[in-house]
PDB file of C-alpha atoms in Angstrom:
ATOM      1  CA  MET A   1     -97.897  60.651  32.770  1.00 97.00           C
ATOM      2  CA  LYS A   2     -98.622  63.908  34.586  1.00 98.00           C
ATOM      3  CA  ALA A   3     -96.039  66.692  34.793  1.00 98.00           C
ATOM      4  CA  LEU A   4     -95.726  70.253  36.060  1.00 98.00           C
ATOM      5  CA  THR A   5     -95.052  72.329  32.936  1.00 97.00           C
ATOM      6  CA  PHE A   6     -94.975  75.813  31.445  1.00 96.00           C
ATOM      7  CA  SER A   7     -95.189  76.880  27.808  1.00 96.00           C
ATOM      8  CA  THR A   8     -94.511  80.604  28.266  1.00 96.00           C
ATOM      9  CA  PHE A   9     -92.271  82.486  30.678  1.00 96.00           C
ATOM     10  CA  GLY A  10     -93.633  84.490  33.574  1.00 95.00           C
ATOM     11  CA  ASP A  11     -94.940  84.300  37.132  1.00 95.00           C
ATOM     12  CA  SER A  12     -96.316  81.153  38.738  1.00 95.00           C
ATOM     13  CA  ASN A  13     -99.570  81.487  36.795  1.00 96.00           C
ATOM     14  CA  VAL A  14     -97.826  80.055  33.709  1.00 96.00           C
ATOM     15  CA  LEU A  15     -97.448  76.676  35.444  1.00 97.00           C
ATOM     16  CA  GLU A  16     -99.743  73.893  34.248  1.00 97.00           C
ATOM     17  CA  TYR A  17    -100.158  70.374  35.615  1.00 97.00           C
ATOM     18  CA  ILE A  18    -100.994  68.372  32.497  1.00 97.00           C
ATOM     19  CA  GLU A  19    -100.871  64.936  30.895  1.00 97.00           C
ATOM     20  CA  ILE A  20     -97.938  64.446  28.509  1.00 96.00           C
ATOM     21  CA  PRO A  21     -96.382  61.369  26.835  1.00 96.00           C
ATOM     22  CA  ASN A  22     -94.062  59.142  28.852  1.00 97.00           C
ATOM     23  CA  PRO A  23     -90.330  59.681  28.226  1.00 96.00           C
ATOM     24  CA  GLN A  24     -88.766  57.647  25.413  1.00 95.00           C
ATOM     25  CA  LEU A  25     -85.595  56.062  26.782  1.00 96.00           C
ATOM     26  CA  LYS A  26     -82.272  56.530  25.018  1.00 96.00           C
ATOM     27  CA  ASN A  27     -79.674  53.741  25.211  1.00 96.00           C
ATOM     28  CA  ASP A  28     -77.823  55.425  28.091  1.00 96.00           C
ATOM     29  CA  GLU A  29     -80.909  56.124  30.225  1.00 97.00           C
ATOM     30  CA  ILE A  30     -83.045  54.353  32.803  1.00 98.00           C
ATOM     31  CA  LEU A  31     -86.618  55.233  33.780  1.00 98.00           C
ATOM     32  CA  ILE A  32     -87.376  56.387  37.307  1.00 98.00           C
ATOM     33  CA  GLU A  33     -90.785  56.650  38.954  1.00 98.00           C
ATOM     34  CA  MET A  34     -90.458  59.762  41.097  1.00 98.00           C
ATOM     35  CA  LYS A  35     -91.289  59.639  44.809  1.00 98.00           C
ATOM     36  CA  ALA A  36     -89.987  63.087  45.830  1.00 98.00           C
ATOM     37  CA  ILE A  37     -88.702  66.062  43.838  1.00 98.00           C
ATOM     38  CA  GLY A  38     -86.651  69.011  45.067  1.00 96.00           C
ATOM     39  CA  LEU A  39     -87.775  72.569  44.275  1.00 95.00           C
ATOM     40  CA  ASN A  40     -85.031  75.181  43.913  1.00 88.00           C
ATOM     41  CA  PHE A  41     -84.686  78.858  43.012  1.00 84.00           C
ATOM     42  CA  ALA A  42     -83.148  77.739  39.720  1.00 85.00           C
ATOM     43  CA  ASP A  43     -86.593  76.390  38.787  1.00 93.00           C
ATOM     44  CA  VAL A  44     -88.046  79.854  39.390  1.00 92.00           C
ATOM     45  CA  TYR A  45     -85.332  81.358  37.167  1.00 88.00           C
ATOM     46  CA  ARG A  46     -86.178  78.779  34.474  1.00 94.00           C
ATOM     47  CA  ARG A  47     -89.879  79.572  34.713  1.00 95.00           C
ATOM     48  CA  LYS A  48     -89.062  83.251  34.199  1.00 94.00           C
ATOM     49  CA  GLY A  49     -86.854  82.477  31.207  1.00 92.00           C
ATOM     50  CA  ASN A  50     -83.502  83.614  32.594  1.00 83.00           C
ATOM     51  CA  TYR A  51     -81.704  80.336  33.345  1.00 80.00           C
ATOM     52  CA  HIS A  52     -80.529  77.398  31.240  1.00 80.00           C
ATOM     53  CA  LEU A  53     -83.478  75.282  30.149  1.00 86.00           C
ATOM     54  CA  LYS A  54     -83.610  72.078  28.124  1.00 89.00           C
ATOM     55  CA  GLY A  55     -86.327  70.715  25.875  1.00 89.00           C
ATOM     56  CA  ASN A  56     -89.199  72.376  24.061  1.00 89.00           C
ATOM     57  CA  PRO A  57     -92.630  73.629  25.204  1.00 94.00           C
ATOM     58  CA  PRO A  58     -94.297  72.447  27.297  1.00 96.00           C
ATOM     59  CA  PHE A  59     -91.130  72.874  29.372  1.00 96.00           C
ATOM     60  CA  ILE A  60     -90.500  70.740  32.473  1.00 96.00           C
ATOM     61  CA  ALA A  61     -88.276  72.207  35.185  1.00 94.00           C
ATOM     62  CA  GLY A  62     -86.576  70.390  38.058  1.00 95.00           C
ATOM     63  CA  TYR A  63     -83.183  68.751  38.265  1.00 93.00           C
ATOM     64  CA  GLU A  64     -83.288  66.855  41.562  1.00 96.00           C
ATOM     65  CA  GLY A  65     -85.243  63.993  43.044  1.00 97.00           C
ATOM     66  CA  ALA A  66     -85.496  60.403  44.142  1.00 98.00           C
ATOM     67  CA  GLY A  67     -87.563  57.353  43.280  1.00 98.00           C
ATOM     68  CA  ILE A  68     -87.453  53.775  42.104  1.00 98.00           C
ATOM     69  CA  VAL A  69     -86.250  52.227  38.865  1.00 98.00           C
ATOM     70  CA  VAL A  70     -89.163  51.050  36.700  1.00 98.00           C
ATOM     71  CA  ASP A  71     -87.155  50.277  33.532  1.00 97.00           C
ATOM     72  CA  ALA A  72     -83.433  49.472  33.774  1.00 96.00           C
ATOM     73  CA  ASN A  73     -83.137  49.467  29.947  1.00 95.00           C
ATOM     74  CA  ASN A  74     -80.610  46.576  29.932  1.00 93.00           C
ATOM     75  CA  HIS A  75     -78.218  48.361  32.317  1.00 95.00           C
ATOM     76  CA  SER A  76     -77.139  45.514  34.568  1.00 93.00           C
ATOM     77  CA  GLU A  77     -75.934  47.700  37.445  1.00 93.00           C
ATOM     78  CA  TYR A  78     -79.580  48.601  38.204  1.00 95.00           C
ATOM     79  CA  LYS A  79     -82.743  46.541  38.390  1.00 95.00           C
ATOM     80  CA  VAL A  80     -86.448  47.318  38.619  1.00 97.00           C
ATOM     81  CA  GLY A  81     -87.295  48.393  42.160  1.00 97.00           C
ATOM     82  CA  ASP A  82     -83.874  49.828  43.027  1.00 97.00           C
ATOM     83  CA  ARG A  83     -83.939  53.017  45.104  1.00 98.00           C
ATOM     84  CA  VAL A  84     -82.060  55.795  43.339  1.00 98.00           C
ATOM     85  CA  ALA A  85     -81.682  59.561  43.263  1.00 98.00           C
ATOM     86  CA  PHE A  86     -80.158  62.273  41.099  1.00 97.00           C
ATOM     87  CA  ALA A  87     -79.032  65.876  41.499  1.00 94.00           C
ATOM     88  CA  ASP A  88     -78.359  67.031  37.952  1.00 92.00           C
ATOM     89  CA  ALA A  89     -80.781  65.506  35.477  1.00 93.00           C
ATOM     90  CA  PRO A  90     -83.468  67.605  33.753  1.00 95.00           C
ATOM     91  CA  PHE A  91     -87.261  67.242  33.595  1.00 97.00           C
ATOM     92  CA  ALA A  92     -87.647  66.113  37.231  1.00 97.00           C
ATOM     93  CA  ASN A  93     -91.077  67.707  37.751  1.00 98.00           C
ATOM     94  CA  ALA A  94     -92.929  64.684  36.396  1.00 98.00           C
ATOM     95  CA  GLU A  95     -94.200  61.291  37.480  1.00 98.00           C
ATOM     96  CA  LEU A  96     -91.605  59.531  35.303  1.00 98.00           C
ATOM     97  CA  VAL A  97     -88.105  60.767  34.458  1.00 98.00           C
ATOM     98  CA  ALA A  98     -85.521  59.345  32.053  1.00 98.00           C
ATOM     99  CA  VAL A  99     -82.093  59.761  33.680  1.00 98.00           C
ATOM    100  CA  ASN A 100     -78.690  59.241  32.110  1.00 97.00           C
ATOM    101  CA  ILE A 101     -77.013  56.284  33.771  1.00 97.00           C
ATOM    102  CA  ASN A 102     -73.978  58.427  34.656  1.00 96.00           C
ATOM    103  CA  HIS A 103     -76.183  60.778  36.686  1.00 96.00           C
ATOM    104  CA  VAL A 104     -77.931  58.097  38.759  1.00 97.00           C
ATOM    105  CA  LEU A 105     -76.988  57.871  42.448  1.00 97.00           C
ATOM    106  CA  PRO A 106     -77.636  54.673  44.435  1.00 96.00           C
ATOM    107  CA  LEU A 107     -79.746  55.582  47.461  1.00 97.00           C
ATOM    108  CA  PRO A 108     -78.825  53.938  50.800  1.00 96.00           C
ATOM    109  CA  GLU A 109     -81.703  52.213  52.590  1.00 94.00           C
ATOM    110  CA  ASN A 110     -81.404  54.575  55.566  1.00 93.00           C
ATOM    111  CA  ILE A 111     -81.796  57.706  53.399  1.00 96.00           C
ATOM    112  CA  SER A 112     -85.458  58.336  52.573  1.00 96.00           C
ATOM    113  CA  PHE A 113     -86.714  59.597  49.208  1.00 97.00           C
ATOM    114  CA  GLU A 114     -87.785  62.821  50.917  1.00 96.00           C
ATOM    115  CA  THR A 115     -84.356  63.283  52.495  1.00 95.00           C
ATOM    116  CA  ALA A 116     -82.569  62.722  49.194  1.00 96.00           C
ATOM    117  CA  ALA A 117     -84.825  65.189  47.385  1.00 96.00           C
ATOM    118  CA  SER A 118     -84.298  67.664  50.227  1.00 93.00           C
ATOM    119  CA  VAL A 119     -80.551  67.493  50.509  1.00 93.00           C
ATOM    120  CA  LEU A 120     -78.842  66.532  47.270  1.00 94.00           C
ATOM    121  CA  LEU A 121     -78.620  69.762  45.267  1.00 91.00           C
ATOM    122  CA  GLN A 122     -78.267  72.016  48.282  1.00 90.00           C
ATOM    123  CA  GLY A 123     -76.048  69.570  50.170  1.00 94.00           C
ATOM    124  CA  LEU A 124     -73.715  68.963  47.238  1.00 95.00           C
ATOM    125  CA  THR A 125     -73.607  72.724  46.680  1.00 95.00           C
ATOM    126  CA  ALA A 126     -72.629  73.323  50.309  1.00 96.00           C
ATOM    127  CA  HIS A 127     -70.059  70.527  50.007  1.00 96.00           C
ATOM    128  CA  TYR A 128     -68.222  72.019  47.016  1.00 97.00           C
ATOM    129  CA  LEU A 129     -68.421  75.549  48.465  1.00 98.00           C
ATOM    130  CA  ALA A 130     -66.653  74.508  51.673  1.00 97.00           C
ATOM    131  CA  THR A 131     -64.200  72.026  50.153  1.00 96.00           C
ATOM    132  CA  ASP A 132     -63.476  73.272  46.612  1.00 96.00           C
ATOM    133  CA  SER A 133     -64.455  76.915  46.056  1.00 96.00           C
ATOM    134  CA  HIS A 134     -62.856  77.656  49.406  1.00 97.00           C
ATOM    135  CA  LYS A 135     -60.976  74.969  51.298  1.00 96.00           C
ATOM    136  CA  THR A 136     -62.185  75.661  54.819  1.00 97.00           C
ATOM    137  CA  VAL A 137     -59.622  75.024  57.549  1.00 96.00           C
ATOM    138  CA  LYS A 138     -59.885  75.003  61.316  1.00 98.00           C
ATOM    139  CA  GLY A 139     -59.830  78.442  62.911  1.00 97.00           C
ATOM    140  CA  GLU A 140     -61.207  80.410  59.973  1.00 98.00           C
ATOM    141  CA  THR A 141     -64.170  82.771  60.210  1.00 98.00           C
ATOM    142  CA  VAL A 142     -66.761  82.414  57.457  1.00 98.00           C
ATOM    143  CA  LEU A 143     -69.740  84.620  56.654  1.00 98.00           C
ATOM    144  CA  ILE A 144     -72.806  82.952  55.129  1.00 98.00           C
ATOM    145  CA  HIS A 145     -75.559  84.964  53.465  1.00 98.00           C
ATOM    146  CA  ALA A 146     -79.105  83.559  53.712  1.00 94.00           C
ATOM    147  CA  VAL A 147     -77.990  81.341  56.575  1.00 95.00           C
ATOM    148  CA  ALA A 148     -81.522  79.967  57.100  1.00 89.00           C
ATOM    149  CA  GLY A 149     -81.922  78.851  53.497  1.00 85.00           C
ATOM    150  CA  GLY A 150     -81.383  75.301  52.343  1.00 84.00           C
ATOM    151  CA  VAL A 151     -77.751  75.746  51.268  1.00 91.00           C
ATOM    152  CA  GLY A 152     -77.041  78.089  54.175  1.00 93.00           C
ATOM    153  CA  GLN A 153     -78.168  75.580  56.781  1.00 92.00           C
ATOM    154  CA  ILE A 154     -76.034  72.763  55.416  1.00 94.00           C
ATOM    155  CA  LEU A 155     -73.063  75.028  54.667  1.00 97.00           C
ATOM    156  CA  THR A 156     -73.177  76.191  58.284  1.00 98.00           C
ATOM    157  CA  GLN A 157     -72.996  72.611  59.542  1.00 97.00           C
ATOM    158  CA  ILE A 158     -70.190  71.594  57.158  1.00 97.00           C
ATOM    159  CA  SER A 159     -68.211  74.736  58.041  1.00 98.00           C
ATOM    160  CA  LYS A 160     -68.539  73.912  61.742  1.00 98.00           C
ATOM    161  CA  LEU A 161     -67.592  70.302  61.008  1.00 96.00           C
ATOM    162  CA  LEU A 162     -64.387  71.614  59.389  1.00 96.00           C
ATOM    163  CA  GLY A 163     -63.574  73.811  62.392  1.00 98.00           C
ATOM    164  CA  ALA A 164     -64.670  77.297  61.311  1.00 98.00           C
ATOM    165  CA  THR A 165     -66.432  80.053  63.229  1.00 98.00           C
ATOM    166  CA  VAL A 166     -69.672  80.833  61.382  1.00 98.00           C
ATOM    167  CA  ILE A 167     -71.370  84.223  61.101  1.00 98.00           C
ATOM    168  CA  GLY A 168     -74.776  84.090  59.434  1.00 98.00           C
ATOM    169  CA  LEU A 169     -76.949  86.755  57.839  1.00 98.00           C
ATOM    170  CA  THR A 170     -80.704  86.540  57.430  1.00 96.00           C
ATOM    171  CA  SER A 171     -83.869  88.628  57.251  1.00 93.00           C
ATOM    172  CA  SER A 172     -85.863  87.908  60.417  1.00 93.00           C
ATOM    173  CA  ALA A 173     -85.567  86.864  64.048  1.00 94.00           C
ATOM    174  CA  GLU A 174     -87.362  83.630  63.204  1.00 92.00           C
ATOM    175  CA  LYS A 175     -84.787  82.807  60.535  1.00 92.00           C
ATOM    176  CA  ALA A 176     -81.966  83.853  62.871  1.00 95.00           C
ATOM    177  CA  LYS A 177     -83.115  81.131  65.265  1.00 95.00           C
ATOM    178  CA  VAL A 178     -82.850  78.632  62.413  1.00 92.00           C
ATOM    179  CA  GLY A 179     -79.252  79.742  61.821  1.00 95.00           C
ATOM    180  CA  PHE A 180     -78.390  79.269  65.489  1.00 97.00           C
ATOM    181  CA  ASP A 181     -80.090  75.863  65.478  1.00 95.00           C
ATOM    182  CA  GLN A 182     -77.747  74.789  62.663  1.00 95.00           C
ATOM    183  CA  GLY A 183     -74.715  75.730  64.765  1.00 97.00           C
ATOM    184  CA  ALA A 184     -73.936  79.293  63.642  1.00 98.00           C
ATOM    185  CA  ASP A 185     -71.890  81.162  66.253  1.00 98.00           C
ATOM    186  CA  HIS A 186     -73.404  84.560  65.405  1.00 98.00           C
ATOM    187  CA  VAL A 187     -76.402  85.590  63.291  1.00 98.00           C
ATOM    188  CA  PHE A 188     -77.253  89.155  62.265  1.00 98.00           C
ATOM    189  CA  LEU A 189     -80.222  90.614  60.416  1.00 98.00           C
ATOM    190  CA  TYR A 190     -79.881  92.458  57.118  1.00 97.00           C
ATOM    191  CA  SER A 191     -81.951  95.266  58.651  1.00 95.00           C
ATOM    192  CA  ASP A 192     -79.249  95.805  61.309  1.00 93.00           C
ATOM    193  CA  ASP A 193     -75.855  97.425  60.811  1.00 95.00           C
ATOM    194  CA  TRP A 194     -74.512  93.968  60.124  1.00 97.00           C
ATOM    195  CA  LYS A 195     -71.151  95.067  58.716  1.00 97.00           C
ATOM    196  CA  SER A 196     -70.227  96.760  62.004  1.00 97.00           C
ATOM    197  CA  GLN A 197     -71.323  93.650  63.884  1.00 97.00           C
ATOM    198  CA  VAL A 198     -69.106  91.457  61.687  1.00 98.00           C
ATOM    199  CA  PHE A 199     -66.053  93.639  62.397  1.00 98.00           C
ATOM    200  CA  LYS A 200     -66.675  93.317  66.142  1.00 97.00           C
ATOM    201  CA  ILE A 201     -66.143  89.574  65.731  1.00 97.00           C
ATOM    202  CA  ALA A 202     -63.458  89.613  63.043  1.00 97.00           C
ATOM    203  CA  SER A 203     -61.654  92.943  63.411  1.00 96.00           C
ATOM    204  CA  ASN A 204     -59.699  92.563  60.179  1.00 97.00           C
ATOM    205  CA  GLY A 205     -62.575  90.979  58.273  1.00 98.00           C
ATOM    206  CA  VAL A 206     -63.629  87.405  57.608  1.00 98.00           C
ATOM    207  CA  ASP A 207     -61.674  84.763  55.700  1.00 98.00           C
ATOM    208  CA  VAL A 208     -64.461  84.001  53.244  1.00 98.00           C
ATOM    209  CA  VAL A 209     -67.959  85.209  52.409  1.00 98.00           C
ATOM    210  CA  TYR A 210     -70.452  82.903  50.695  1.00 98.00           C
ATOM    211  CA  ASP A 211     -72.783  85.202  48.769  1.00 97.00           C
ATOM    212  CA  SER A 212     -75.920  83.769  47.175  1.00 95.00           C
ATOM    213  CA  ILE A 213     -77.782  87.098  47.159  1.00 95.00           C
ATOM    214  CA  GLY A 214     -75.853  88.883  44.405  1.00 93.00           C
ATOM    215  CA  SER A 215     -76.977  92.428  45.161  1.00 94.00           C
ATOM    216  CA  THR A 216     -74.888  92.263  48.360  1.00 95.00           C
ATOM    217  CA  LEU A 217     -71.587  91.465  46.625  1.00 96.00           C
ATOM    218  CA  LYS A 218     -70.036  94.904  47.205  1.00 96.00           C
ATOM    219  CA  GLU A 219     -70.816  94.704  50.925  1.00 97.00           C
ATOM    220  CA  SER A 220     -69.434  91.170  51.060  1.00 98.00           C
ATOM    221  CA  PHE A 221     -66.059  92.458  49.863  1.00 98.00           C
ATOM    222  CA  GLU A 222     -66.155  95.268  52.424  1.00 98.00           C
ATOM    223  CA  VAL A 223     -66.169  92.735  55.291  1.00 98.00           C
ATOM    224  CA  THR A 224     -63.577  90.409  53.731  1.00 98.00           C
ATOM    225  CA  LYS A 225     -60.038  90.638  55.106  1.00 98.00           C
ATOM    226  CA  GLU A 226     -56.955  91.245  52.997  1.00 98.00           C
ATOM    227  CA  CYS A 227     -56.124  88.088  51.060  1.00 98.00           C
ATOM    228  CA  GLY A 228     -59.662  86.904  51.787  1.00 98.00           C
ATOM    229  CA  GLN A 229     -62.180  85.484  49.374  1.00 98.00           C
ATOM    230  CA  VAL A 230     -65.780  85.997  48.272  1.00 98.00           C
ATOM    231  CA  VAL A 231     -67.583  83.054  46.682  1.00 98.00           C
ATOM    232  CA  PHE A 232     -70.492  84.200  44.522  1.00 97.00           C
ATOM    233  CA  PHE A 233     -72.928  81.367  43.808  1.00 95.00           C
ATOM    234  CA  GLY A 234     -76.405  82.850  43.492  1.00 89.00           C
ATOM    235  CA  MET A 235     -78.450  85.963  42.800  1.00 85.00           C
ATOM    236  CA  ALA A 236     -81.585  85.574  44.884  1.00 82.00           C
ATOM    237  CA  GLY A 237     -81.559  89.335  45.516  1.00 87.00           C
ATOM    238  CA  GLY A 238     -80.732  90.402  41.992  1.00 84.00           C
ATOM    239  CA  ASP A 239     -77.636  90.889  39.864  1.00 86.00           C
ATOM    240  CA  PRO A 240     -74.508  92.250  41.588  1.00 91.00           C
ATOM    241  CA  GLU A 241     -72.841  95.524  40.724  1.00 89.00           C
ATOM    242  CA  PRO A 242     -69.748  95.167  38.518  1.00 92.00           C
ATOM    243  CA  VAL A 243     -66.614  94.314  40.508  1.00 94.00           C
ATOM    244  CA  ASP A 244     -63.693  96.738  40.318  1.00 94.00           C
ATOM    245  CA  PRO A 245     -60.473  94.787  39.603  1.00 95.00           C
ATOM    246  CA  ARG A 246     -58.523  97.554  41.317  1.00 96.00           C
ATOM    247  CA  MET A 247     -60.351  96.779  44.558  1.00 96.00           C
ATOM    248  CA  LEU A 248     -59.330  93.148  44.221  1.00 96.00           C
ATOM    249  CA  MET A 249     -55.711  94.133  43.630  1.00 97.00           C
ATOM    250  CA  ASP A 250     -55.507  96.687  46.446  1.00 96.00           C
ATOM    251  CA  GLY A 251     -56.763  94.209  49.041  1.00 97.00           C
ATOM    252  CA  SER A 252     -55.326  91.044  47.472  1.00 98.00           C
ATOM    253  CA  LYS A 253     -58.893  89.727  47.527  1.00 98.00           C
ATOM    254  CA  THR A 254     -60.286  86.935  45.395  1.00 97.00           C
ATOM    255  CA  LEU A 255     -63.672  86.583  43.725  1.00 97.00           C
ATOM    256  CA  THR A 256     -64.648  83.008  42.933  1.00 97.00           C
ATOM    257  CA  GLY A 257     -67.701  81.953  40.992  1.00 96.00           C
ATOM    258  CA  GLY A 258     -69.501  78.818  42.092  1.00 93.00           C
ATOM    259  CA  ASP A 259     -71.710  76.482  40.088  1.00 90.00           C
ATOM    260  CA  LEU A 260     -72.434  72.892  41.076  1.00 90.00           C
ATOM    261  CA  TRP A 261     -72.423  71.640  37.479  1.00 88.00           C
ATOM    262  CA  SER A 262     -68.688  72.378  37.276  1.00 93.00           C
ATOM    263  CA  TYR A 263     -68.027  69.791  39.988  1.00 94.00           C
ATOM    264  CA  LEU A 264     -70.531  67.080  39.070  1.00 93.00           C
ATOM    265  CA  ASN A 265     -68.484  66.259  35.980  1.00 92.00           C
ATOM    266  CA  SER A 266     -68.335  62.453  36.038  1.00 94.00           C
ATOM    267  CA  LYS A 267     -70.232  59.462  37.364  1.00 95.00           C
ATOM    268  CA  GLU A 268     -67.444  58.773  39.861  1.00 95.00           C
ATOM    269  CA  GLU A 269     -67.377  62.379  41.095  1.00 95.00           C
ATOM    270  CA  ARG A 270     -71.149  62.436  41.591  1.00 96.00           C
ATOM    271  CA  ILE A 271     -71.187  59.200  43.569  1.00 95.00           C
ATOM    272  CA  LYS A 272     -68.121  60.163  45.645  1.00 96.00           C
ATOM    273  CA  ARG A 273     -69.587  63.504  46.685  1.00 96.00           C
ATOM    274  CA  ALA A 274     -73.084  62.118  47.326  1.00 96.00           C
ATOM    275  CA  THR A 275     -71.644  59.257  49.380  1.00 95.00           C
ATOM    276  CA  GLN A 276     -69.753  61.720  51.590  1.00 95.00           C
ATOM    277  CA  LEU A 277     -72.937  63.722  52.088  1.00 95.00           C
ATOM    278  CA  PHE A 278     -75.062  60.646  52.831  1.00 96.00           C
ATOM    279  CA  ASN A 279     -72.455  59.367  55.300  1.00 95.00           C
ATOM    280  CA  TRP A 280     -72.459  62.663  57.197  1.00 95.00           C
ATOM    281  CA  ILE A 281     -76.251  62.417  57.441  1.00 95.00           C
ATOM    282  CA  ILE A 282     -76.229  58.766  58.515  1.00 95.00           C
ATOM    283  CA  GLU A 283     -73.547  59.505  61.148  1.00 95.00           C
ATOM    284  CA  GLY A 284     -75.620  62.414  62.495  1.00 93.00           C
ATOM    285  CA  LYS A 285     -72.961  65.006  61.646  1.00 94.00           C
ATOM    286  CA  ILE A 286     -75.402  66.887  59.425  1.00 92.00           C
ATOM    287  CA  LYS A 287     -79.039  67.350  60.379  1.00 88.00           C
ATOM    288  CA  PHE A 288     -81.757  69.381  58.740  1.00 78.00           C
ATOM    289  CA  SER A 289     -85.322  70.416  59.356  1.00 76.00           C
ATOM    290  CA  GLU A 290     -88.242  68.581  57.815  1.00 83.00           C
ATOM    291  CA  PRO A 291     -88.966  69.810  54.297  1.00 89.00           C
ATOM    292  CA  THR A 292     -92.192  71.560  53.372  1.00 92.00           C
ATOM    293  CA  SER A 293     -94.105  69.247  51.033  1.00 96.00           C
ATOM    294  CA  PHE A 294     -96.541  70.114  48.268  1.00 97.00           C
ATOM    295  CA  LYS A 295     -98.230  67.807  45.809  1.00 98.00           C
ATOM    296  CA  LEU A 296     -96.707  68.064  42.339  1.00 98.00           C
ATOM    297  CA  SER A 297    -100.151  69.208  41.185  1.00 97.00           C
ATOM    298  CA  GLU A 298     -99.813  72.140  43.623  1.00 97.00           C
ATOM    299  CA  GLY A 299     -96.663  73.404  41.924  1.00 96.00           C
ATOM    300  CA  LYS A 300     -97.958  76.975  41.685  1.00 96.00           C
ATOM    301  CA  LEU A 301     -98.455  77.138  45.461  1.00 96.00           C
ATOM    302  CA  ALA A 302     -94.961  75.711  46.002  1.00 96.00           C
ATOM    303  CA  HIS A 303     -93.378  78.302  43.694  1.00 96.00           C
ATOM    304  CA  ASP A 304     -95.305  81.109  45.423  1.00 94.00           C
ATOM    305  CA  PHE A 305     -94.171  79.882  48.841  1.00 94.00           C
ATOM    306  CA  LEU A 306     -90.533  79.694  47.716  1.00 90.00           C
ATOM    307  CA  GLU A 307     -90.649  83.208  46.266  1.00 88.00           C
ATOM    308  CA  SER A 308     -92.336  84.605  49.397  1.00 87.00           C
ATOM    309  CA  ARG A 309     -89.052  83.949  51.290  1.00 73.00           C
ATOM    310  CA  LYS A 310     -91.125  82.662  54.210  1.00 74.00           C
ATOM    311  CA  SER A 311     -89.627  79.198  53.895  1.00 70.00           C
ATOM    312  CA  THR A 312     -86.742  78.066  56.081  1.00 65.00           C
ATOM    313  CA  GLY A 313     -85.247  75.036  54.439  1.00 70.00           C
ATOM    314  CA  LYS A 314     -86.284  72.800  51.599  1.00 86.00           C
ATOM    315  CA  ILE A 315     -89.505  72.593  49.617  1.00 93.00           C
ATOM    316  CA  ILE A 316     -90.257  69.285  47.906  1.00 96.00           C
ATOM    317  CA  LEU A 317     -92.910  68.149  45.456  1.00 98.00           C
ATOM    318  CA  ILE A 318     -94.609  64.767  45.806  1.00 98.00           C
ATOM    319  CA  PRO A 319     -96.131  63.180  42.665  1.00 96.00           C
TER     320      PRO A 319
END
């Protein structure tokens, strides 16, 4: 089979699209022929050598995708030809992927492969952020960094669904329009005096800030009200400064870390959360823009486009 690989760490030039042996199935795995694969910033971190990575060189990144079962490996709950997806199984950037049976998600007929690959990781992330990391309730004001990104778009829609007022932050007027299109009530640019703008809307500060930038963590706390919360779940802009516990105490503020793997901790939990997400999509409560597609063989171009920050929404790879 062909796969997008890298054998050393570095920029996108280390990526190689090469022929490697097919996966050898373990007893608890089934074999999936990939139809669409999600590309995420975590794959960039893996390529650079600063994020958890399984296997040996040549390494295969990717944890999310959708396809059809080509070998059910005597697991009676699936059969050859079944449409399935997954959000947390390694080595997705390949034509064939062996997936642990507990990580397989049945894919409804009215959810396309491209939709599943576009929405699962980012959608399940947005789901746990709004329902677990912070339990959003009607009437709250939430601030979402990178509102035009994949997680930001879906988190905006879920927050509105749960009754919150949404303030978004982004880097350009074009991306601001994307935030408004997703239902954000206000969107400000990082180049503006956005903290002052936030206080005009929420004079005492916001209830929760979702920070996926990292380097903005100090500013996120500055616009959080007393007894408010900051959820830190990414570092697209670099590592945050150390947090002063005294600041947390003085304002009765809470810092919560967020990582999807902590919540996808059983087969039942994965299917329950994915089913909720799929139902919201099927019912039209969550909508998203068409993903940008690259061939799997064009992985370098896809990585470059993701890192350029010109994308608004999901990038997927098609074998």
